[in-house]
C-alpha cells in the first residue's frame, strides 16, 4: 500500500505527484500518511473540492488540504469616479463592516481620488571585492548616467515587460549592495527583476572579473522585512489617496466630529507612532486591510510587511467644517498575473474588481489599478476605525461582533 510506503520512508512524500500522476490522490495519500506518523487527526482541514493540479510546481508543495477563509465585500468604494466592490479575506470580526462604513462615508462625500507616484520593483544583490576602493569603482560605474543605456539593454533582455528604471548603490566596507529598480507590467515582478539583475551581473564580469557575487539578494531590496529604504524610496507601487469627508457625514455616518478626528490622528497616528519608533507605521491599521485584500486576490501575504507602510493625515478644511483625509503608501507590492492570482478563488476576486490577468492594451494598468484600490480601501478603513476610537466605540463593537454571546456571558460572570 502506498500510504505504508510513505510512512516507512520508501517513497518520499514530495515525489507522490510525479509517481502517481494524480495530484488529488497524492494529497489524500500524503494526508493519511501524515496522520499515521503524527498520530494526530486532520479532521476539519478539508481536502476535497480543491484543484491540486493548479498549484503544482508554482504555489504550494506537499499539500494535505486547504484552509478556508471567509471573504466579505466592502463597498461600493467610489474611487476616481468608479465604483468597486472590494473582496476581503479575513477571520477578524468588524473588519469588513468597518471598512464598509468607511466606504459609505467616502461615497456620500463624493468619492476618493488616488495618484500613482511611482511603479518599480527592486532587487539588490550583494557583491564583494578585495578592497573598498574597488567596490567604490563599481558603484561609480553603475551610477554614472553615461552607462545607464548600456546596462538597461542588458537588463531588459530578461523580459518583454521588464524595463530598468534606475540603480542605487550602498557600500559596507568592501561589500557593494546594488539596488536595481524596474517596471514589471502586470506582474508583481520579483522573478522578472531577478532575471534582469542576473543578466547585468554576468555582463559586469568582463570589466570587473574580480567581483565576487555573494547573493542575488543582499536585503537592500528589501523584501518582506520592515526597511527604511522602502519607506523612503518606495517599492512596487507608490500611491497617495485622498478624500474630503463632509461635516454631516462625519456626524451621521461616523458618529464623531472633525476636530476629534484631527486631534486623535495627530496624537495616535503621528506622535504615538513616533514615540513607538515606528517604521512606516504612521496609521491606525493599514495592515488589516492590505492583508485581507492580499489574501483574497492571491498576492504574497508576507509582502504585507512593506505594503502596509502608510502615513495617514487628517486636516480640517472648508473653515474647519469638513475633513481632509489622506493615506500615502510608498510600497504596495501587487500583481494581477503569476503566483496565487491564477487560482480559481483568487482569480474570481480579481475579476470582481475588473483587474484579472494582464492588460493587453496597456500593460501594467491592471496591477496599478489594484494598488489604487488597496490604497482607497485603506483610506476607508482608517476613516472608520479612527472614528470608532474617537467616539469610544471600538471595544463595544468588537465585543458585539467579534465574540460569541456565550463568551460575553462568561466574561461578565
CSV table of C-alpha atoms in Angstrom, one decimal:
chain,number,residue,atom,x,y,z
A,1,UNK,CA,0.0,0.0,0.0
A,2,UNK,CA,1.3,3.4,-1.0
A,3,UNK,CA,0.5,5.0,2.4
A,4,UNK,CA,2.6,2.4,4.2
A,5,UNK,CA,5.5,3.1,1.8
A,6,UNK,CA,5.4,6.8,2.6
A,7,UNK,CA,5.2,6.1,6.3
A,8,UNK,CA,8.1,3.7,6.1
A,9,UNK,CA,10.2,6.2,4.1
A,10,UNK,CA,10.4,4.0,1.0
A,11,UNK,CA,8.6,6.7,-1.1
A,12,UNK,CA,9.4,10.3,-0.4
A,13,UNK,CA,6.3,12.4,0.3
A,14,UNK,CA,7.4,15.1,-2.1
A,15,UNK,CA,7.5,12.6,-5.0
A,16,UNK,CA,3.9,11.4,-4.8
A,17,UNK,CA,2.6,13.8,-7.5
A,18,UNK,CA,5.2,12.7,-10.1
A,19,UNK,CA,4.9,9.0,-9.2
A,20,UNK,CA,1.1,8.8,-9.2
A,21,UNK,CA,0.3,11.4,-11.9
A,22,UNK,CA,-2.7,12.4,-9.9
A,23,UNK,CA,-2.3,15.5,-7.7
A,24,UNK,CA,-5.6,15.0,-5.8
A,25,UNK,CA,-4.7,11.4,-4.9
A,26,UNK,CA,-1.2,12.4,-3.9
A,27,UNK,CA,-2.6,14.9,-1.4
A,28,UNK,CA,-5.0,12.4,0.1
A,29,UNK,CA,-2.3,9.8,0.5
A,30,UNK,CA,0.2,12.3,2.0
A,31,UNK,CA,-2.5,13.4,4.4
A,32,UNK,CA,-3.3,9.9,5.6
A,33,UNK,CA,0.4,9.1,5.9
A,34,UNK,CA,0.9,12.3,8.0
A,35,UNK,CA,-1.9,11.4,10.3
A,36,UNK,CA,-0.5,7.9,10.9
A,37,UNK,CA,3.0,9.2,11.5
A,38,UNK,CA,2.0,12.0,13.9
A,39,UNK,CA,-1.0,10.2,15.4
A,40,UNK,CA,-2.9,13.4,15.1
A,41,UNK,CA,-6.1,13.9,13.2
A,42,UNK,CA,-6.5,16.5,10.4
A,43,UNK,CA,-10.3,16.3,10.6
A,44,UNK,CA,-11.7,19.7,9.9
A,45,UNK,CA,-9.0,20.5,7.4
A,46,UNK,CA,-10.8,19.9,4.0
A,47,UNK,CA,-9.1,18.0,1.2
A,48,UNK,CA,-12.0,17.6,-1.2
A,49,UNK,CA,-13.1,20.4,-3.5
A,50,UNK,CA,-9.7,21.9,-4.4
A,51,UNK,CA,-7.9,21.8,-7.8
A,52,UNK,CA,-4.4,20.5,-6.8
A,53,UNK,CA,-3.3,20.5,-10.4
A,54,UNK,CA,-3.4,24.3,-10.3
A,55,UNK,CA,-0.8,24.6,-7.6
A,56,UNK,CA,1.7,22.0,-8.8
A,57,UNK,CA,5.1,23.4,-9.2
A,58,UNK,CA,4.2,27.0,-8.5
A,59,UNK,CA,2.1,27.7,-5.4
A,60,UNK,CA,2.5,25.1,-2.7
A,61,UNK,CA,4.5,21.9,-2.2
A,62,UNK,CA,3.3,18.7,-0.5
A,63,UNK,CA,-0.3,19.8,0.1
A,64,UNK,CA,-2.5,17.9,2.5
A,65,UNK,CA,-5.6,20.1,2.2
A,66,UNK,CA,-6.5,23.7,2.2
A,67,UNK,CA,-7.6,26.4,4.8
A,68,UNK,CA,-10.9,28.1,4.4
A,69,UNK,CA,-11.0,31.9,4.9
A,70,UNK,CA,-14.3,33.7,4.6
A,71,UNK,CA,-14.4,36.5,2.0
A,72,UNK,CA,-16.5,39.6,2.7
A,73,UNK,CA,-17.3,42.5,0.5
A,74,UNK,CA,-16.8,46.2,1.4
A,75,UNK,CA,-18.2,48.9,-0.8
A,76,UNK,CA,-19.0,50.3,-3.1
A,77,UNK,CA,-15.7,52.1,-2.9
A,78,UNK,CA,-16.0,55.3,-5.1
A,79,UNK,CA,-12.5,55.9,-6.3
A,80,UNK,CA,-11.5,58.1,-9.2
A,81,UNK,CA,-15.1,58.2,-10.4
A,82,UNK,CA,-15.6,54.4,-10.5
A,83,UNK,CA,-17.2,52.0,-8.0
A,84,UNK,CA,-15.5,48.9,-6.7
A,85,UNK,CA,-16.8,46.1,-4.6
A,86,UNK,CA,-13.7,45.1,-2.6
A,87,UNK,CA,-13.2,41.5,-1.6
A,88,UNK,CA,-11.6,41.0,1.9
A,89,UNK,CA,-10.5,37.6,3.2
A,90,UNK,CA,-10.3,37.7,7.0
A,91,UNK,CA,-11.3,36.0,10.2
A,92,UNK,CA,-11.4,39.2,12.2
A,93,UNK,CA,-14.9,40.4,13.2
A,94,UNK,CA,-15.7,44.0,12.5
A,95,UNK,CA,-13.0,44.5,9.8
A,96,UNK,CA,-15.2,44.2,6.7
A,97,UNK,CA,-18.1,46.1,8.4
A,98,UNK,CA,-15.8,48.9,9.5
A,99,UNK,CA,-14.2,49.2,6.1
A,100,UNK,CA,-17.7,49.1,4.5
A,101,UNK,CA,-18.7,52.0,6.8
A,102,UNK,CA,-15.6,54.0,5.6
A,103,UNK,CA,-16.6,53.3,2.0
A,104,UNK,CA,-20.1,54.7,2.7
A,105,UNK,CA,-18.7,57.9,4.2
A,106,UNK,CA,-16.4,58.3,1.2
A,107,UNK,CA,-19.3,57.6,-1.2
A,108,UNK,CA,-21.6,60.1,0.4
A,109,UNK,CA,-18.9,62.7,0.3
A,110,UNK,CA,-18.3,62.5,-3.4
A,111,UNK,CA,-15.6,59.8,-3.6
A,112,UNK,CA,-11.8,59.5,-3.2
A,113,UNK,CA,-9.0,60.3,-5.6
A,114,UNK,CA,-5.7,58.4,-6.0
A,115,UNK,CA,-2.5,59.2,-7.7
A,116,UNK,CA,0.2,56.7,-8.7
A,117,UNK,CA,3.6,58.3,-7.7
A,118,UNK,CA,6.0,55.5,-8.7
A,119,UNK,CA,5.9,52.0,-10.1
A,120,UNK,CA,9.1,49.9,-9.8
A,121,UNK,CA,10.0,46.5,-8.2
A,122,UNK,CA,13.5,46.2,-6.8
A,123,UNK,CA,16.2,43.6,-6.2
A,124,UNK,CA,19.6,44.2,-4.7
A,125,UNK,CA,22.4,41.7,-5.0
A,126,UNK,CA,25.5,41.9,-2.8
A,127,UNK,CA,28.9,41.6,-4.3
A,128,UNK,CA,32.3,41.6,-2.7
A,129,UNK,CA,35.8,42.9,-3.8
A,130,UNK,CA,39.3,42.6,-2.3
A,131,UNK,CA,39.1,46.3,-1.3
A,132,UNK,CA,36.6,49.1,-0.6
A,133,UNK,CA,38.3,51.1,-3.3
A,134,UNK,CA,37.5,48.6,-5.9
A,135,UNK,CA,33.9,48.3,-4.7
A,136,UNK,CA,33.6,52.1,-5.0
A,137,UNK,CA,34.8,51.9,-8.6
A,138,UNK,CA,31.8,49.7,-9.5
A,139,UNK,CA,29.5,51.9,-7.6
A,140,UNK,CA,30.6,55.0,-9.6
A,141,UNK,CA,30.4,53.0,-12.8
A,142,UNK,CA,26.8,51.8,-12.1
A,143,UNK,CA,25.5,55.2,-11.0
A,144,UNK,CA,27.1,57.1,-14.0
A,145,UNK,CA,24.3,58.3,-16.3
A,146,UNK,CA,26.5,57.7,-19.3
A,147,UNK,CA,26.4,53.9,-18.6
A,148,UNK,CA,22.7,53.6,-18.0
A,149,UNK,CA,21.6,52.9,-21.5
A,150,UNK,CA,24.1,50.1,-21.9
A,151,UNK,CA,23.0,48.5,-18.6
A,152,UNK,CA,19.3,48.9,-19.5
A,153,UNK,CA,19.7,47.0,-22.8
A,154,UNK,CA,21.4,44.1,-20.9
A,155,UNK,CA,18.8,44.2,-18.1
A,156,UNK,CA,15.8,44.4,-20.4
A,157,UNK,CA,16.6,41.2,-22.3
A,158,UNK,CA,15.1,39.3,-19.3
A,159,UNK,CA,11.5,40.1,-20.3
A,160,UNK,CA,9.4,42.0,-22.7
A,161,UNK,CA,7.9,43.8,-19.8
A,162,UNK,CA,11.0,44.5,-17.6
A,163,UNK,CA,12.4,48.0,-18.1
A,164,UNK,CA,15.2,49.2,-15.9
A,165,UNK,CA,14.4,52.4,-14.2
A,166,UNK,CA,17.4,53.1,-12.0
A,167,UNK,CA,20.3,51.7,-9.9
A,168,UNK,CA,21.3,52.9,-6.5
A,169,UNK,CA,24.3,51.5,-4.6
A,170,UNK,CA,25.3,51.3,-0.9
A,171,UNK,CA,28.8,50.3,0.4
A,172,UNK,CA,29.6,48.5,3.6
A,173,UNK,CA,33.4,48.2,3.6
A,174,UNK,CA,34.5,46.2,0.5
A,175,UNK,CA,30.9,44.9,0.0
A,176,UNK,CA,28.6,46.6,-2.5
A,177,UNK,CA,24.8,46.4,-2.4
A,178,UNK,CA,23.3,47.3,-5.8
A,179,UNK,CA,19.6,48.2,-5.8
A,180,UNK,CA,18.0,47.7,-9.2
A,181,UNK,CA,14.5,49.1,-9.9
A,182,UNK,CA,12.4,48.2,-12.9
A,183,UNK,CA,8.9,48.2,-14.2
A,184,UNK,CA,7.3,44.8,-14.4
A,185,UNK,CA,4.0,45.1,-16.3
A,186,UNK,CA,1.0,43.5,-14.5
A,187,UNK,CA,3.2,41.0,-12.6
A,188,UNK,CA,4.4,41.7,-9.0
A,189,UNK,CA,7.7,41.2,-10.7
A,190,UNK,CA,10.3,39.9,-8.3
A,191,UNK,CA,11.3,37.0,-10.6
A,192,UNK,CA,11.4,39.3,-13.5
A,193,UNK,CA,13.7,41.8,-11.9
A,194,UNK,CA,15.9,39.0,-10.5
A,195,UNK,CA,16.5,37.7,-14.1
A,196,UNK,CA,17.5,41.2,-15.2
A,197,UNK,CA,19.9,41.5,-12.3
A,198,UNK,CA,21.5,38.2,-13.2
A,199,UNK,CA,22.0,39.4,-16.8
A,200,UNK,CA,23.7,42.6,-15.6
A,201,UNK,CA,26.0,40.7,-13.1
A,202,UNK,CA,27.1,38.4,-15.9
A,203,UNK,CA,27.8,41.4,-18.2
A,204,UNK,CA,29.8,43.2,-15.5
A,205,UNK,CA,32.2,40.2,-15.1
A,206,UNK,CA,34.1,41.2,-18.2
A,207,UNK,CA,35.3,44.5,-16.7
A,208,UNK,CA,35.0,43.5,-13.0
A,209,UNK,CA,36.3,40.0,-13.1
A,210,UNK,CA,37.4,40.3,-9.5
A,211,UNK,CA,33.8,40.8,-8.4
A,212,UNK,CA,32.5,38.0,-6.2
A,213,UNK,CA,28.7,37.7,-6.3
A,214,UNK,CA,27.8,36.6,-2.8
A,215,UNK,CA,24.0,36.6,-3.3
A,216,UNK,CA,21.3,37.7,-5.8
A,217,UNK,CA,19.6,39.3,-2.8
A,218,UNK,CA,21.5,41.3,-0.2
A,219,UNK,CA,18.5,42.6,1.7
A,220,UNK,CA,18.9,46.2,0.3
A,221,UNK,CA,15.9,45.4,-1.9
A,222,UNK,CA,14.2,45.0,0.7
A,223,UNK,CA,11.6,42.2,0.6
A,224,UNK,CA,9.2,41.0,3.4
A,225,UNK,CA,11.0,42.9,6.1
A,226,UNK,CA,10.5,46.4,7.5
A,227,UNK,CA,13.1,48.6,5.9
A,228,UNK,CA,13.6,52.4,5.7
A,229,UNK,CA,14.7,52.1,2.1
A,230,UNK,CA,11.2,51.1,1.1
A,231,UNK,CA,9.6,53.7,3.2
A,232,UNK,CA,11.7,56.5,1.7
A,233,UNK,CA,12.5,55.2,-1.9
A,234,UNK,CA,9.4,53.1,-2.5
A,235,UNK,CA,9.0,49.6,-3.8
A,236,UNK,CA,6.3,48.3,-6.1
A,237,UNK,CA,3.6,50.9,-6.4
A,238,UNK,CA,3.8,54.2,-4.5
A,239,UNK,CA,0.3,55.6,-4.1
A,240,UNK,CA,-1.4,58.6,-2.4
A,241,UNK,CA,-5.2,58.6,-1.9
A,242,UNK,CA,-7.3,61.4,-0.5
A,243,UNK,CA,-10.9,62.4,0.2
A,244,UNK,CA,-12.8,65.3,1.7
A,245,UNK,CA,-15.5,64.0,4.1
A,246,UNK,CA,-18.4,66.3,4.6
A,247,UNK,CA,-19.2,67.5,8.1
A,248,UNK,CA,-22.7,65.9,8.1
A,249,UNK,CA,-21.3,62.6,7.0
A,250,UNK,CA,-18.7,62.7,9.8
A,251,UNK,CA,-21.5,63.3,12.3
A,252,UNK,CA,-24.2,60.9,10.9
A,253,UNK,CA,-22.2,58.0,9.5
A,254,UNK,CA,-19.0,58.1,11.5
A,255,UNK,CA,-20.7,59.3,14.7
A,256,UNK,CA,-18.0,61.8,15.7
A,257,UNK,CA,-16.7,65.2,14.7
A,258,UNK,CA,-13.9,66.7,12.6
A,259,UNK,CA,-12.0,68.3,15.5
A,260,UNK,CA,-11.8,65.0,17.4
A,261,UNK,CA,-10.6,63.1,14.4
A,262,UNK,CA,-7.8,65.6,13.6
A,263,UNK,CA,-6.6,65.6,17.2
A,264,UNK,CA,-6.7,61.8,17.5
A,265,UNK,CA,-4.8,61.4,14.3
A,266,UNK,CA,-2.1,63.7,15.5
A,267,UNK,CA,-1.7,62.1,18.9
A,268,UNK,CA,-2.1,58.5,17.8
A,269,UNK,CA,-1.0,58.0,14.2
A,270,UNK,CA,1.7,60.7,14.2
A,271,UNK,CA,3.0,61.4,17.7
A,272,UNK,CA,2.1,58.0,19.1
A,273,UNK,CA,3.8,56.1,16.3
A,274,UNK,CA,6.9,58.4,16.7
A,275,UNK,CA,7.0,57.5,20.4
A,276,UNK,CA,6.9,53.9,19.5
A,277,UNK,CA,9.8,54.3,17.0
A,278,UNK,CA,7.5,53.2,14.1
A,279,UNK,CA,9.0,52.5,10.7
A,280,UNK,CA,6.3,53.3,8.1
A,281,UNK,CA,3.6,52.6,10.7
A,282,UNK,CA,2.0,56.1,11.0
A,283,UNK,CA,-1.5,54.7,10.7
A,284,UNK,CA,-4.3,53.0,12.6
A,285,UNK,CA,-4.5,49.6,10.9
A,286,UNK,CA,-3.5,49.7,7.2
A,287,UNK,CA,-2.0,46.2,7.5
A,288,UNK,CA,-5.5,44.9,8.3
A,289,UNK,CA,-7.0,46.0,5.0
A,290,UNK,CA,-3.9,45.2,3.0
A,291,UNK,CA,-3.7,41.6,4.3
A,292,UNK,CA,-7.3,40.9,3.7
A,293,UNK,CA,-7.2,42.1,0.1
A,294,UNK,CA,-3.9,40.4,-0.5
A,295,UNK,CA,-5.2,37.0,0.6
A,296,UNK,CA,-8.5,37.4,-1.3
A,297,UNK,CA,-6.7,38.3,-4.6
A,298,UNK,CA,-3.7,35.9,-4.5
A,299,UNK,CA,-1.0,38.3,-3.5
A,300,UNK,CA,2.0,37.3,-1.4
A,301,UNK,CA,0.8,37.7,2.2
A,302,UNK,CA,4.3,38.2,3.5
A,303,UNK,CA,4.7,41.3,1.5
A,304,UNK,CA,2.1,42.9,3.8
A,305,UNK,CA,5.1,43.9,5.8
A,306,UNK,CA,6.2,46.7,3.4
A,307,UNK,CA,3.0,47.0,1.5
A,308,UNK,CA,1.3,48.3,4.7
A,309,UNK,CA,3.8,51.2,5.1
A,310,UNK,CA,1.4,54.1,5.4
A,311,UNK,CA,1.1,57.6,6.8
A,312,UNK,CA,-2.5,58.8,7.5
A,313,UNK,CA,-3.0,62.5,7.5
A,314,UNK,CA,-6.1,64.4,8.7
A,315,UNK,CA,-6.9,68.1,8.5
A,316,UNK,CA,-9.9,70.3,9.0
A,317,UNK,CA,-10.8,72.2,5.7
A,318,UNK,CA,-13.6,74.5,4.5
A,319,UNK,CA,-13.4,76.7,7.5
A,320,UNK,CA,-13.0,73.7,9.8
A,321,UNK,CA,-16.2,72.1,8.8
A,322,UNK,CA,-15.1,69.2,6.7
A,323,UNK,CA,-12.3,66.6,7.0
A,324,UNK,CA,-9.5,66.1,4.5
A,325,UNK,CA,-8.0,62.6,5.0
A,326,UNK,CA,-5.2,61.0,3.0
A,327,UNK,CA,-3.1,57.9,3.1
A,328,UNK,CA,0.3,57.8,1.5
A,329,UNK,CA,1.6,54.3,0.8
A,330,UNK,CA,5.1,54.1,-0.8
A,331,UNK,CA,5.5,50.3,-1.3
A,332,UNK,CA,2.3,48.4,-2.3
A,333,UNK,CA,3.6,45.2,-4.0
A,334,UNK,CA,0.8,43.7,-6.1
A,335,UNK,CA,0.3,41.8,-9.4
A,336,UNK,CA,-2.6,40.5,-11.4
A,337,UNK,CA,-0.7,37.7,-13.1
A,338,UNK,CA,1.5,34.9,-11.7
A,339,UNK,CA,1.7,33.3,-8.3
A,340,UNK,CA,-1.6,32.8,-6.5
A,341,UNK,CA,-3.5,35.2,-8.8
A,342,UNK,CA,-4.3,32.4,-11.3
A,343,UNK,CA,-6.0,30.2,-8.7
A,344,UNK,CA,-9.8,29.9,-9.2
A,345,UNK,CA,-10.9,31.7,-6.0
A,346,UNK,CA,-8.4,34.4,-6.1
A,347,UNK,CA,-8.9,34.9,-9.9
A,348,UNK,CA,-12.7,35.4,-9.2
A,349,UNK,CA,-11.9,38.2,-6.7
A,350,UNK,CA,-9.6,39.9,-9.2
A,351,UNK,CA,-12.3,39.6,-11.8
A,352,UNK,CA,-14.8,41.2,-9.4
A,353,UNK,CA,-12.5,44.2,-9.3
A,354,UNK,CA,-12.0,44.2,-13.1
A,355,UNK,CA,-8.3,43.7,-12.8
A,356,UNK,CA,-8.0,39.9,-13.6
A,357,UNK,CA,-4.9,38.9,-15.7
A,358,UNK,CA,-2.7,41.1,-17.8
A,359,UNK,CA,-4.0,44.2,-19.6
A,360,UNK,CA,-3.1,43.7,-23.2
A,361,UNK,CA,-4.0,47.3,-24.3
A,362,UNK,CA,-2.0,48.9,-21.5
A,363,UNK,CA,0.5,46.5,-19.8
A,364,UNK,CA,0.7,47.2,-16.1
A,365,UNK,CA,-2.5,49.1,-15.8
A,366,UNK,CA,-4.4,46.3,-14.0
A,367,UNK,CA,-1.8,46.0,-11.3
A,368,UNK,CA,-1.6,49.7,-10.9
A,369,UNK,CA,-5.4,49.9,-10.5
A,370,UNK,CA,-5.3,47.1,-7.9
A,371,UNK,CA,-2.7,49.1,-5.9
A,372,UNK,CA,-5.0,52.2,-6.1
A,373,UNK,CA,-8.0,50.1,-4.8
A,374,UNK,CA,-5.8,48.8,-2.0
A,375,UNK,CA,-5.0,52.4,-1.0
A,376,UNK,CA,-8.6,53.5,-1.3
A,377,UNK,CA,-9.7,50.7,0.9
A,378,UNK,CA,-7.1,51.6,3.4
A,379,UNK,CA,-8.4,55.1,3.4
A,380,UNK,CA,-11.9,53.8,4.2
A,381,UNK,CA,-10.5,51.5,6.9
A,382,UNK,CA,-8.6,54.3,8.5
A,383,UNK,CA,-11.5,56.6,8.4
A,384,UNK,CA,-13.9,54.2,10.1
A,385,UNK,CA,-11.5,52.8,12.8
A,386,UNK,CA,-10.3,56.3,13.8
A,387,UNK,CA,-13.9,57.4,14.1
A,388,UNK,CA,-14.8,54.4,16.3
A,389,UNK,CA,-11.9,55.2,18.6
A,390,UNK,CA,-12.8,58.9,18.7
A,391,UNK,CA,-16.3,58.1,19.5
A,392,UNK,CA,-15.3,55.5,22.1
A,393,UNK,CA,-17.0,52.6,20.2
A,394,UNK,CA,-14.0,50.3,19.5
A,395,UNK,CA,-14.3,47.9,22.4
A,396,UNK,CA,-18.1,47.9,22.3
A,397,UNK,CA,-18.3,47.0,18.6
A,398,UNK,CA,-15.7,44.2,19.0
A,399,UNK,CA,-17.4,42.7,22.0
A,400,UNK,CA,-20.6,42.7,19.9
A,401,UNK,CA,-19.3,41.3,16.6
A,402,UNK,CA,-16.1,39.6,17.4
A,403,UNK,CA,-17.2,37.4,20.3
A,404,UNK,CA,-20.0,35.0,20.8
A,405,UNK,CA,-22.7,35.8,23.4
A,406,UNK,CA,-21.5,32.7,25.3
A,407,UNK,CA,-18.1,34.2,25.7
A,408,UNK,CA,-19.5,37.6,26.7
A,409,UNK,CA,-21.6,36.0,29.5
A,410,UNK,CA,-18.5,34.2,30.8
A,411,UNK,CA,-16.6,37.4,30.8
A,412,UNK,CA,-19.5,39.2,32.6
A,413,UNK,CA,-19.7,36.5,35.2
